[in-house]
Amino acid sequence: MLNLKEHIRTISDYPKPGIQFYDVGTLLANGQAWRETIDRLAEVVSAEKPDVLLGIESRGFLVSSALAARLGIGLVMIRKKGKLPGKVISRSYALEYGEDVMEMQEGIVAPGNKAVLCDDLLATGGTAAAAAALARQSGINVIRAAFVIELTFLNGRAKLDMPVSSLLSYDS
Ligand code: AMP
């Protein structure tokens, strides 16, 4: 078993001073490490037997699309405002400063489908909580959230009202 943390680069003061950025770019760049990441997530997520995955733009797409193909299930994109064609449902959510809007295409997945929400990293939980609320607005049953990385000191789990899995946690 690889030590996946060895493949995650940390960059200080990015994107702004005081933030330690956990870069999955270096994990993706290593074929063996990325395959193991997806294998390990597949083990956790397949136990739930989801119908679809929900992928959060943009690094969440990388995780969820590899995982969905591995599990042979569909993927629904959750994107920033204005990027998805056709009819969409929207939800605004609070950022550190101001707010943003996320969107999902309407009617591409039947209500009642069981879904696992995926992103690269769980920090404060605001993004994942908003994505889950958006999916539920369209009748999707969000049964779990799965992340490669969790910043446990930010306690994002407390914002999520579903079971949470992460492969790697950092406590500072
Ligand atoms: P949050 O809503 O605070 O849980 O932030 C999670 C989202 O922001 C994820 O989509 C991450 O990709 C990104 N993110 C937040 N903090 C970091 C960090 N320290 N390093 C890398 N990505 C981060």
Short mmCIF file of N, CA, C and O and ligand atoms in Angstrom, two decimals, residues 19-22 59 119-128 151, ligand 1:
data_model
loop_
_atom_site.label_atom_id
_atom_site.label_comp_id
_atom_site.label_asym_id
_atom_site.label_seq_id
_atom_site.Cartn_x
_atom_site.Cartn_y
_atom_site.Cartn_z
N ILE A 19 -3.17 30.52 3.96
CA ILE A 19 -3.80 29.26 3.54
C ILE A 19 -2.72 28.26 3.12
O ILE A 19 -1.81 28.59 2.37
N GLN A 20 -2.85 27.05 3.65
CA GLN A 20 -1.97 25.96 3.23
C GLN A 20 -2.76 25.17 2.20
O GLN A 20 -3.80 24.58 2.52
N PHE A 21 -2.28 25.14 0.96
CA PHE A 21 -3.01 24.48 -0.12
C PHE A 21 -2.52 23.04 -0.29
O PHE A 21 -1.32 22.81 -0.41
N TYR A 22 -3.46 22.09 -0.28
CA TYR A 22 -3.12 20.68 -0.48
C TYR A 22 -3.37 20.35 -1.94
O TYR A 22 -4.51 20.35 -2.39
N ARG A 59 -11.96 20.16 -9.18
CA ARG A 59 -11.14 18.97 -8.90
C ARG A 59 -12.02 17.78 -8.51
O ARG A 59 -11.60 16.62 -8.64
N ASP A 119 -15.60 15.06 -3.83
CA ASP A 119 -14.74 16.21 -4.09
C ASP A 119 -13.31 15.81 -3.69
O ASP A 119 -13.11 14.78 -3.04
N ASP A 120 -12.35 16.65 -4.07
CA ASP A 120 -10.96 16.30 -3.72
C ASP A 120 -10.71 16.52 -2.23
O ASP A 120 -9.99 15.75 -1.61
N LEU A 121 -11.34 17.56 -1.66
CA LEU A 121 -10.94 17.96 -0.31
C LEU A 121 -12.12 18.53 0.47
O LEU A 121 -12.91 19.31 -0.08
N LEU A 122 -12.23 18.13 1.72
CA LEU A 122 -13.23 18.70 2.63
C LEU A 122 -12.53 19.67 3.57
O LEU A 122 -11.64 19.28 4.32
N ALA A 123 -12.91 20.95 3.49
CA ALA A 123 -12.34 21.96 4.39
C ALA A 123 -13.43 22.37 5.38
O ALA A 123 -13.73 21.62 6.31
N THR A 124 -14.07 23.51 5.17
CA THR A 124 -15.12 23.93 6.12
C THR A 124 -16.44 23.19 5.91
O THR A 124 -17.34 23.27 6.75
N GLY A 125 -16.60 22.55 4.76
CA GLY A 125 -17.82 21.80 4.48
C GLY A 125 -18.89 22.61 3.76
O GLY A 125 -19.92 22.06 3.36
N GLY A 126 -18.66 23.91 3.58
CA GLY A 126 -19.68 24.76 2.96
C GLY A 126 -20.02 24.34 1.53
O GLY A 126 -21.19 24.31 1.15
N THR A 127 -18.99 24.00 0.77
CA THR A 127 -19.21 23.61 -0.63
C THR A 127 -20.02 22.31 -0.71
O THR A 127 -21.01 22.21 -1.44
N ALA A 128 -19.59 21.31 0.05
CA ALA A 128 -20.27 20.02 0.00
C ALA A 128 -21.69 20.11 0.54
O ALA A 128 -22.62 19.48 0.00
N LEU A 151 -9.52 18.12 5.99
CA LEU A 151 -8.81 18.98 6.95
C LEU A 151 -9.63 18.94 8.24
O LEU A 151 -10.58 19.70 8.43
P1 AMP B 1 -14.98 24.06 1.88
O1 AMP B 1 -16.25 24.53 1.26
O2 AMP B 1 -14.39 25.03 2.84
O3 AMP B 1 -15.12 22.67 2.48
O4 AMP B 1 -13.89 23.98 0.72
C1 AMP B 1 -13.81 22.86 -0.10
C2 AMP B 1 -13.50 23.22 -1.52
O5 AMP B 1 -12.46 24.19 -1.63
C3 AMP B 1 -13.01 22.00 -2.27
O6 AMP B 1 -13.61 22.01 -3.56
C4 AMP B 1 -11.50 22.15 -2.33
O7 AMP B 1 -11.02 21.80 -3.61
C5 AMP B 1 -11.23 23.62 -2.04
N1 AMP B 1 -10.29 23.84 -0.93
C6 AMP B 1 -10.58 24.45 0.25
N2 AMP B 1 -9.51 24.54 1.05
C7 AMP B 1 -8.49 23.97 0.37
C8 AMP B 1 -7.08 23.73 0.67
N3 AMP B 1 -6.54 24.12 1.83
N4 AMP B 1 -6.33 23.08 -0.26
C9 AMP B 1 -6.87 22.69 -1.43
N5 AMP B 1 -8.17 22.89 -1.78
C10 AMP B 1 -8.97 23.52 -0.90
#
